Coordinates of C-alpha atoms in Angstrom, one line a residue:
Chain A
X1 CA -103.1 -57.5 -53.7
X2 CA -105.5 -55.8 -56.1
X3 CA -108.8 -57.7 -57.0
X4 CA -108.2 -59.8 -60.1
X5 CA -110.0 -58.5 -63.2
X6 CA -113.2 -60.1 -64.4
X7 CA -112.8 -62.0 -67.6
X8 CA -116.2 -61.4 -68.7
X9 CA -117.4 -64.9 -68.6
X10 CA -118.1 -65.0 -64.9
X11 CA -114.5 -66.6 -64.1
X12 CA -111.9 -64.8 -61.9
X13 CA -108.4 -65.6 -63.2
X14 CA -106.2 -66.8 -60.1
X15 CA -103.3 -64.4 -60.1
X16 CA -99.5 -65.5 -59.8
X17 CA -100.2 -69.1 -60.2
X18 CA -97.3 -70.8 -62.1
X19 CA -99.2 -72.9 -64.5
X20 CA -95.9 -74.9 -65.0
X21 CA -96.1 -76.0 -61.4
X22 CA -99.7 -75.9 -61.1
X23 CA -100.1 -79.0 -63.3
X24 CA -100.9 -82.1 -61.0
X25 CA -98.2 -84.6 -62.5
X26 CA -95.4 -81.8 -62.6
X27 CA -96.5 -80.7 -58.8
X28 CA -96.1 -84.1 -57.8
X29 CA -92.5 -84.5 -59.6
X30 CA -91.3 -81.1 -57.9
X31 CA -92.9 -82.1 -54.4
X32 CA -91.0 -85.3 -54.4
X33 CA -87.9 -83.6 -55.6
X34 CA -88.2 -80.8 -53.0
X35 CA -88.0 -83.4 -50.2
X36 CA -84.8 -85.0 -51.1
X37 CA -81.4 -83.9 -52.6
X38 CA -81.6 -85.8 -56.0
X39 CA -83.4 -89.1 -57.3
X40 CA -83.4 -90.9 -60.7
X41 CA -86.1 -91.6 -62.9
X42 CA -87.2 -95.1 -61.4
X43 CA -87.6 -93.4 -57.9
X44 CA -89.7 -90.7 -59.5
X45 CA -91.8 -93.1 -61.6
X46 CA -92.4 -95.2 -58.3
X47 CA -93.3 -92.1 -56.3
X48 CA -95.7 -90.5 -58.9
X49 CA -97.0 -93.4 -60.6
X50 CA -96.1 -91.8 -63.9
X51 CA -94.9 -93.7 -67.0
X52 CA -91.7 -93.4 -68.3
X53 CA -92.9 -91.4 -71.5
X54 CA -95.0 -89.0 -69.3
X55 CA -92.2 -88.2 -66.8
X56 CA -89.7 -87.6 -69.5
X57 CA -92.2 -85.1 -71.1
X58 CA -92.7 -83.5 -67.8
X59 CA -89.1 -83.3 -66.9
X60 CA -88.1 -81.9 -70.3
X61 CA -90.9 -78.8 -69.7
X62 CA -89.4 -78.5 -65.9
X63 CA -85.8 -78.6 -67.3
X64 CA -86.5 -76.1 -70.0
X65 CA -87.9 -73.7 -67.4
X66 CA -84.8 -74.1 -65.1
X67 CA -86.8 -75.8 -62.4
X68 CA -84.8 -79.2 -62.6
X69 CA -81.2 -80.0 -63.6
X70 CA -80.9 -83.4 -65.1
X71 CA -77.6 -85.2 -64.9
X72 CA -76.8 -88.2 -67.1
X73 CA -73.9 -90.5 -66.3
X74 CA -72.6 -93.8 -66.7
X75 CA -72.1 -96.4 -63.7
X76 CA -70.1 -99.0 -65.8
X77 CA -72.1 -99.6 -68.9
X78 CA -75.3 -98.7 -67.4
X79 CA -76.8 -95.1 -67.9
X80 CA -77.8 -93.4 -64.5
X81 CA -79.7 -90.3 -64.8
X82 CA -80.3 -88.2 -61.5
X83 CA -82.7 -85.3 -61.3
X84 CA -82.3 -82.5 -58.8
X85 CA -84.5 -79.6 -58.1
X86 CA -82.7 -76.6 -58.8
X87 CA -82.8 -73.3 -56.5
X88 CA -85.1 -71.8 -59.1
X89 CA -87.4 -74.8 -58.7
X90 CA -87.5 -74.6 -55.2
X91 CA -88.1 -70.8 -55.2
X92 CA -90.9 -71.6 -57.9
X93 CA -92.7 -74.3 -55.5
X94 CA -92.2 -72.1 -52.6
X95 CA -93.9 -69.1 -54.4
X96 CA -96.5 -71.5 -55.8
X97 CA -97.4 -72.8 -52.2
X98 CA -97.8 -69.2 -51.1
X99 CA -100.0 -68.2 -54.0
X100 CA -102.2 -71.1 -53.4
X101 CA -102.4 -70.5 -49.8
X102 CA -103.5 -66.8 -50.6
X103 CA -106.1 -67.9 -52.9
X104 CA -107.5 -70.7 -50.4
X105 CA -107.4 -68.3 -47.6
X106 CA -109.6 -65.6 -49.2
X107 CA -112.5 -68.2 -50.0
X108 CA -115.1 -67.4 -47.7
X109 CA -116.0 -70.0 -44.9
X110 CA -119.3 -71.6 -45.2
Chain B
X1 CA -98.7 -74.5 -42.0
X2 CA -100.6 -77.5 -43.6
X3 CA -98.4 -77.5 -46.7
X4 CA -95.3 -77.6 -44.9
X5 CA -96.4 -80.5 -42.6
X6 CA -97.5 -82.5 -45.9
X7 CA -93.8 -81.9 -47.3
X8 CA -92.3 -83.2 -44.2
X9 CA -94.7 -86.0 -44.0
X10 CA -93.8 -87.0 -47.7
X11 CA -90.0 -86.8 -46.8
X12 CA -90.7 -89.0 -43.8
X13 CA -92.7 -91.6 -45.8
X14 CA -90.4 -91.4 -48.7
X15 CA -87.3 -92.4 -46.2
X16 CA -89.0 -95.1 -44.4
X17 CA -90.6 -96.6 -47.7
X18 CA -86.8 -96.5 -49.0
X19 CA -85.3 -97.8 -46.0
X20 CA -87.7 -100.6 -44.4
X21 CA -90.3 -101.6 -46.7
X22 CA -87.9 -104.5 -48.2
X23 CA -87.3 -106.1 -44.9
X24 CA -83.8 -105.9 -45.3
X25 CA -83.1 -104.3 -41.9
X26 CA -85.2 -107.3 -40.4
X27 CA -83.3 -109.9 -42.3
X28 CA -80.0 -108.2 -41.2
X29 CA -81.0 -108.1 -37.7
X30 CA -82.5 -111.6 -37.5
X31 CA -79.1 -113.3 -39.2
X32 CA -77.1 -111.1 -36.7
X33 CA -78.9 -112.8 -33.5
X34 CA -78.7 -116.4 -35.3
X35 CA -75.0 -115.9 -36.0
X36 CA -74.3 -114.4 -32.5
X37 CA -76.1 -117.3 -30.7
X38 CA -74.1 -119.8 -32.7
X39 CA -70.8 -117.9 -31.8
X40 CA -71.9 -118.4 -28.1
X41 CA -72.9 -122.2 -28.5
X42 CA -69.7 -123.2 -30.9
X43 CA -66.6 -121.3 -29.9
X44 CA -64.8 -121.5 -33.3
X45 CA -63.3 -118.9 -35.8
X46 CA -65.4 -120.3 -38.6
X47 CA -68.4 -119.0 -36.8
X48 CA -66.9 -115.7 -35.9
X49 CA -66.2 -115.5 -39.7
X50 CA -69.8 -116.1 -40.2
X51 CA -70.5 -112.5 -38.7
X52 CA -69.7 -111.3 -42.1
X53 CA -72.7 -112.8 -43.7
X54 CA -75.4 -110.4 -42.3
X55 CA -74.0 -107.2 -43.6
X56 CA -73.2 -108.8 -46.9
X57 CA -76.5 -110.1 -47.2
X58 CA -78.0 -106.6 -46.4
X59 CA -75.9 -104.8 -48.8
X60 CA -76.4 -107.1 -51.7
X61 CA -80.0 -107.3 -51.1
X62 CA -80.4 -103.4 -50.9
X63 CA -78.0 -103.3 -54.3
X64 CA -79.7 -106.3 -56.3
X65 CA -83.1 -106.1 -54.7
X66 CA -84.1 -102.7 -53.5
X67 CA -82.4 -100.3 -55.9
X68 CA -83.5 -101.9 -58.9
X69 CA -87.3 -101.7 -57.9
X70 CA -87.3 -98.4 -55.9
X71 CA -84.5 -96.4 -57.8
X72 CA -82.0 -94.3 -56.5
X73 CA -82.4 -91.3 -54.2
X74 CA -80.0 -89.2 -52.2
X75 CA -81.7 -87.8 -49.1
X76 CA -81.2 -84.2 -48.0
X77 CA -78.6 -82.9 -45.4
X78 CA -80.6 -83.3 -42.5
X79 CA -80.9 -87.0 -43.2
X80 CA -77.4 -87.3 -44.0
X81 CA -76.3 -85.5 -40.6
X82 CA -78.4 -88.1 -38.7
X83 CA -76.4 -90.8 -40.6
X84 CA -73.0 -89.0 -39.8
X85 CA -74.3 -89.1 -36.0
X86 CA -75.0 -92.9 -36.2
X87 CA -71.5 -93.6 -37.8
X88 CA -69.8 -91.5 -35.0
X89 CA -72.0 -93.5 -32.3
X90 CA -70.9 -96.8 -33.9
X91 CA -67.3 -95.7 -34.0
X92 CA -67.0 -94.7 -30.3
X93 CA -68.8 -98.0 -29.2
X94 CA -66.1 -99.9 -31.2
X95 CA -63.3 -97.9 -29.5
X96 CA -65.0 -98.3 -25.9
X97 CA -65.5 -102.0 -26.8
X98 CA -61.7 -102.4 -27.8
X99 CA -60.6 -100.8 -24.6
X100 CA -62.8 -103.0 -22.6
X101 CA -61.4 -106.0 -24.4
X102 CA -57.8 -105.1 -23.8
X103 CA -58.8 -104.7 -20.0
X104 CA -60.3 -108.0 -20.0
X105 CA -57.3 -109.7 -21.8
X106 CA -55.1 -108.2 -19.1
X107 CA -57.0 -110.3 -16.7
X108 CA -58.1 -107.5 -14.4
X109 CA -60.4 -109.3 -11.9
X110 CA -64.1 -108.7 -12.0
X111 CA -63.9 -106.9 -15.4
X112 CA -65.0 -110.0 -17.6
X113 CA -68.4 -110.0 -16.0
X114 CA -68.8 -106.5 -15.9
X115 CA -67.5 -106.0 -19.4
X116 CA -70.6 -108.3 -20.5
X117 CA -72.9 -106.0 -18.9
X118 CA -71.4 -102.8 -20.6
X119 CA -71.5 -104.7 -24.1
X120 CA -75.2 -105.4 -23.4
X121 CA -75.9 -101.9 -22.4
X122 CA -74.1 -100.5 -25.5
X123 CA -75.7 -102.7 -27.7
X124 CA -79.0 -101.6 -26.5
X125 CA -78.1 -98.1 -26.8
X126 CA -76.6 -98.5 -30.2
X127 CA -80.0 -100.3 -31.4
X128 CA -81.9 -97.2 -30.0
X129 CA -79.8 -94.8 -31.9
X130 CA -80.2 -96.8 -35.2
X131 CA -83.9 -96.8 -34.5
X132 CA -84.0 -93.1 -34.3
X133 CA -81.6 -92.3 -37.1
X134 CA -83.5 -94.9 -39.4
X135 CA -87.0 -93.8 -38.0
X136 CA -87.5 -97.5 -37.6
X137 CA -88.7 -98.1 -34.0
X138 CA -88.9 -101.9 -34.5
X139 CA -85.3 -102.2 -34.2
X140 CA -85.5 -101.0 -30.3
X141 CA -87.7 -104.3 -29.9
X142 CA -85.0 -106.3 -31.9
X143 CA -82.2 -104.7 -29.8
X144 CA -84.2 -105.9 -26.7
X145 CA -84.3 -109.3 -27.8
X146 CA -81.0 -109.5 -28.8
X147 CA -79.7 -108.0 -25.3
X148 CA -82.3 -110.1 -23.2
X149 CA -80.9 -113.3 -24.6
X150 CA -77.4 -112.3 -24.5
X151 CA -77.8 -111.3 -20.7
X152 CA -79.7 -114.9 -20.0
X153 CA -76.9 -116.6 -21.7
X154 CA -74.2 -114.9 -20.1
X155 CA -75.8 -114.4 -16.4
X156 CA -78.2 -116.9 -16.3
X157 CA -78.7 -120.5 -18.0
X158 CA -76.6 -120.6 -21.0
X159 CA -78.5 -123.0 -22.9
X160 CA -81.8 -121.3 -22.4
X161 CA -80.1 -118.2 -23.3
X162 CA -78.6 -119.5 -26.6
X163 CA -82.2 -121.1 -27.4
X164 CA -84.1 -117.6 -26.9
X165 CA -81.5 -116.1 -29.0
X166 CA -81.8 -118.5 -31.6
X167 CA -85.5 -118.2 -31.7
X168 CA -85.7 -114.6 -31.4
X169 CA -83.4 -114.5 -34.3
X170 CA -85.5 -117.0 -36.6
X171 CA -88.6 -114.6 -35.7
X172 CA -86.9 -111.6 -36.9
X173 CA -85.5 -113.1 -40.1
X174 CA -89.1 -114.3 -40.8
X175 CA -90.7 -111.0 -40.3
X176 CA -87.9 -109.6 -42.8
X177 CA -88.7 -112.4 -45.1
X178 CA -92.5 -111.7 -45.1
X179 CA -92.0 -108.0 -45.5
X180 CA -89.6 -108.9 -48.6
X181 CA -92.4 -111.0 -49.9
X182 CA -94.7 -108.2 -49.8
X183 CA -92.2 -105.7 -51.2
X184 CA -91.4 -108.1 -54.4
X185 CA -95.1 -108.4 -55.1
X186 CA -95.6 -104.4 -54.8
X187 CA -92.8 -103.6 -56.6
X188 CA -91.8 -105.8 -59.9
X189 CA -88.7 -104.8 -61.7
X190 CA -89.4 -102.1 -64.3
X191 CA -87.3 -101.7 -67.3
X192 CA -86.7 -98.4 -68.4
X193 CA -86.5 -97.2 -71.9
X194 CA -83.2 -95.2 -71.4

């Protein structure tokens, strides 16, 4: 991999990192969806500790990127929203893990 | 790879939390032991019908207590595959039990006592398989308690066996209820703004 360009302010940008996945709350949501087939809002709130509003906001961004699919149905009169990580989302998380490994592996050992 | 291990750990923790944290399996097993002991004590159709209570309590508890607090999740294919193996084992056990019962009813000499030993051994195997599938090793201990009491009731002193059975059942139900109490405190109901 070619060395990352110097930004001029002393910071080296981290290459190939998907910022949509890199955000901690979204990373938690994606990791929790990665290990199951699908889950509802309540489950994700419990596992991530996010509020309903926060979770909705993050899921909207992930859905817009095609990383998650949201299926809204009714069970009787009650709404049931199930969220699933798409193949694209699964691939994005795999790619993110590999990128982070490369970045962390390249750090010098003290 | 550390990350892969972490994701596996996350999946395992998720599954265990969803399956066992509420104590429903313990309540189910404990009630099963209590009603089984009552069945050994009182030979009546009514007591046999009471065996419907443990699965009914389990299903209702999961639907009315666990799911509203933890939410719904569908686990991945690997977990579903394990579940299918367990269902197949249960079906096979029931078939073998039915065949044995037919043999016992036909009055073949010596089969009744041997039949009990086979039922006890099969129950222990079934509990071990359930413990493996559900990743809940406490079930092996519950299975040993159940089969131990059963064996004493059938081959030893019936009263001691039934009393041990009842006591073990009461202890298991108590463990389940304590877990349920902790679960209810940890996960109060959240009303979603959907």
